[in-house]
Coordinates of C-alpha atoms in Angstrom, one line a residue:
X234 CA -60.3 107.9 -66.3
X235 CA -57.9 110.9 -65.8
X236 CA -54.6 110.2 -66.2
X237 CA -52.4 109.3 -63.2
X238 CA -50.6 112.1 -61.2
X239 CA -47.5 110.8 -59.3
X240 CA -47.2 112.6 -56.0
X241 CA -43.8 112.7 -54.5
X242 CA -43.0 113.9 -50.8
X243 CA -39.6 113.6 -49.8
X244 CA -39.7 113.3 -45.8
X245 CA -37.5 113.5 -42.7
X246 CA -39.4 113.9 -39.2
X247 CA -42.6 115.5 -40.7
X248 CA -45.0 114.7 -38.3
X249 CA -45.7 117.7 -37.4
X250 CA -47.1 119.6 -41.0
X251 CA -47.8 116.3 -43.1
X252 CA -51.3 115.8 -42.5
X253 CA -51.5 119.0 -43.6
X254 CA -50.0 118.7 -47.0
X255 CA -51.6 115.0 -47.6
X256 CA -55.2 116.5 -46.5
X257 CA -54.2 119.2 -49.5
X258 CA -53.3 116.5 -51.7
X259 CA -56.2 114.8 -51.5
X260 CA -58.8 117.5 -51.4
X261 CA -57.6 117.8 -55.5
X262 CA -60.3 115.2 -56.1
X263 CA -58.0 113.9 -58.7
X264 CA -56.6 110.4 -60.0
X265 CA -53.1 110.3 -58.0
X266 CA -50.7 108.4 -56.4
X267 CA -49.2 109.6 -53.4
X268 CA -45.1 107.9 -52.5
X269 CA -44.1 109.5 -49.4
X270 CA -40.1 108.8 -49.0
X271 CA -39.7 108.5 -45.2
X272 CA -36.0 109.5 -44.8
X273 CA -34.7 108.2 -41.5
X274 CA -37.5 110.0 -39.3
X275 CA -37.6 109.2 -35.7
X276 CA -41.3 110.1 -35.6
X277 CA -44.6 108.6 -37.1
X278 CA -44.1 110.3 -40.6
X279 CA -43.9 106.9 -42.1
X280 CA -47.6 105.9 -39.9
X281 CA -49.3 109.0 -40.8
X282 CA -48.6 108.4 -44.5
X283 CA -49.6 104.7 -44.7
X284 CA -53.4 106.2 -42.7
X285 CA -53.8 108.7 -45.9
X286 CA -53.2 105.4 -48.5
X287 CA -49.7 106.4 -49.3
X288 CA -47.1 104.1 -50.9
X289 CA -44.4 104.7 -48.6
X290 CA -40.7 104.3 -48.5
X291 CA -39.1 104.0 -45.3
X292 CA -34.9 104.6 -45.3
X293 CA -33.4 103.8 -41.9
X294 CA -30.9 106.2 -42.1
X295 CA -31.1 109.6 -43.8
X296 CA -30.3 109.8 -47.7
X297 CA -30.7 113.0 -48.5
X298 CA -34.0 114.5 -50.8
X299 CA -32.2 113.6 -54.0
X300 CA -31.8 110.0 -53.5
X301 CA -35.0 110.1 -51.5
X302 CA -37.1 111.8 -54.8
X303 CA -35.1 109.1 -57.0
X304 CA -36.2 106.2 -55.4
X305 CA -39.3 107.2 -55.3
X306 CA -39.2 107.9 -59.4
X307 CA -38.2 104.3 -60.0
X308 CA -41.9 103.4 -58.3
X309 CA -43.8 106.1 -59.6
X310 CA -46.5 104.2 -62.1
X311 CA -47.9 108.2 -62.8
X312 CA -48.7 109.5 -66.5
X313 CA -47.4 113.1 -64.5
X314 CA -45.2 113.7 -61.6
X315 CA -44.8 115.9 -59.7
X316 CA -42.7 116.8 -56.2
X317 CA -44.1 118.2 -52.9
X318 CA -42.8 119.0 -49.6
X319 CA -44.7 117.7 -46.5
X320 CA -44.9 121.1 -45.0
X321 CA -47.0 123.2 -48.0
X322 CA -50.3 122.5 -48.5
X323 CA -52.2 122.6 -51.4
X324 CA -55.4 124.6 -51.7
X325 CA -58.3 123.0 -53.2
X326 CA -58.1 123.4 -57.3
X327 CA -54.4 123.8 -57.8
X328 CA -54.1 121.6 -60.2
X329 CA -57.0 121.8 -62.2

């Protein structure tokens, strides 16, 4: 198996693009892990995540996309990581 790519998206109130980006993700057709750090939305970020099989961290109130990318690091079980923002979206092959 390929290794494990860590997938890090660092959210606040995202509902809007991050089907977008986690459709992108996805269409790599690779072996990876997708944490999506919900960071005090009041929207469905956190719901539209966990229907695309995310691992998802939910903060109540805002911390910020340092701490956010951080706490997500200390779950991250990837061989890679890498950091992605909800509203860009990946086109098919980008990281191959």
């Amino acid at each position: 198996m390929d290794d494990l790519i860590s997938i890090i998206v660092p959210c606040k109130n995202g509902s809007n693009y991050i089907k977008e980006a986690l459709e992108g993700i996805k269409a790599q057709e690779m072996n990876t892990e997708v944490i999506v750090v919900d960071d005090g939305s009041d929207d469905n970020t956190s719901q539209i995540a966990r229907e695309y099989g995310c691992r998802v961290i939910r903060n109540e109130k805002s911390k910020g996309p340092v701490k956010a990318k951080n706490d997500a690091l200390k779950i991250a079980k990837g061989n890679f990581i890498m950091f992605h923002d909800h509203d860009d979206v990946m086109n098919k092959g980008a990281l191959k």
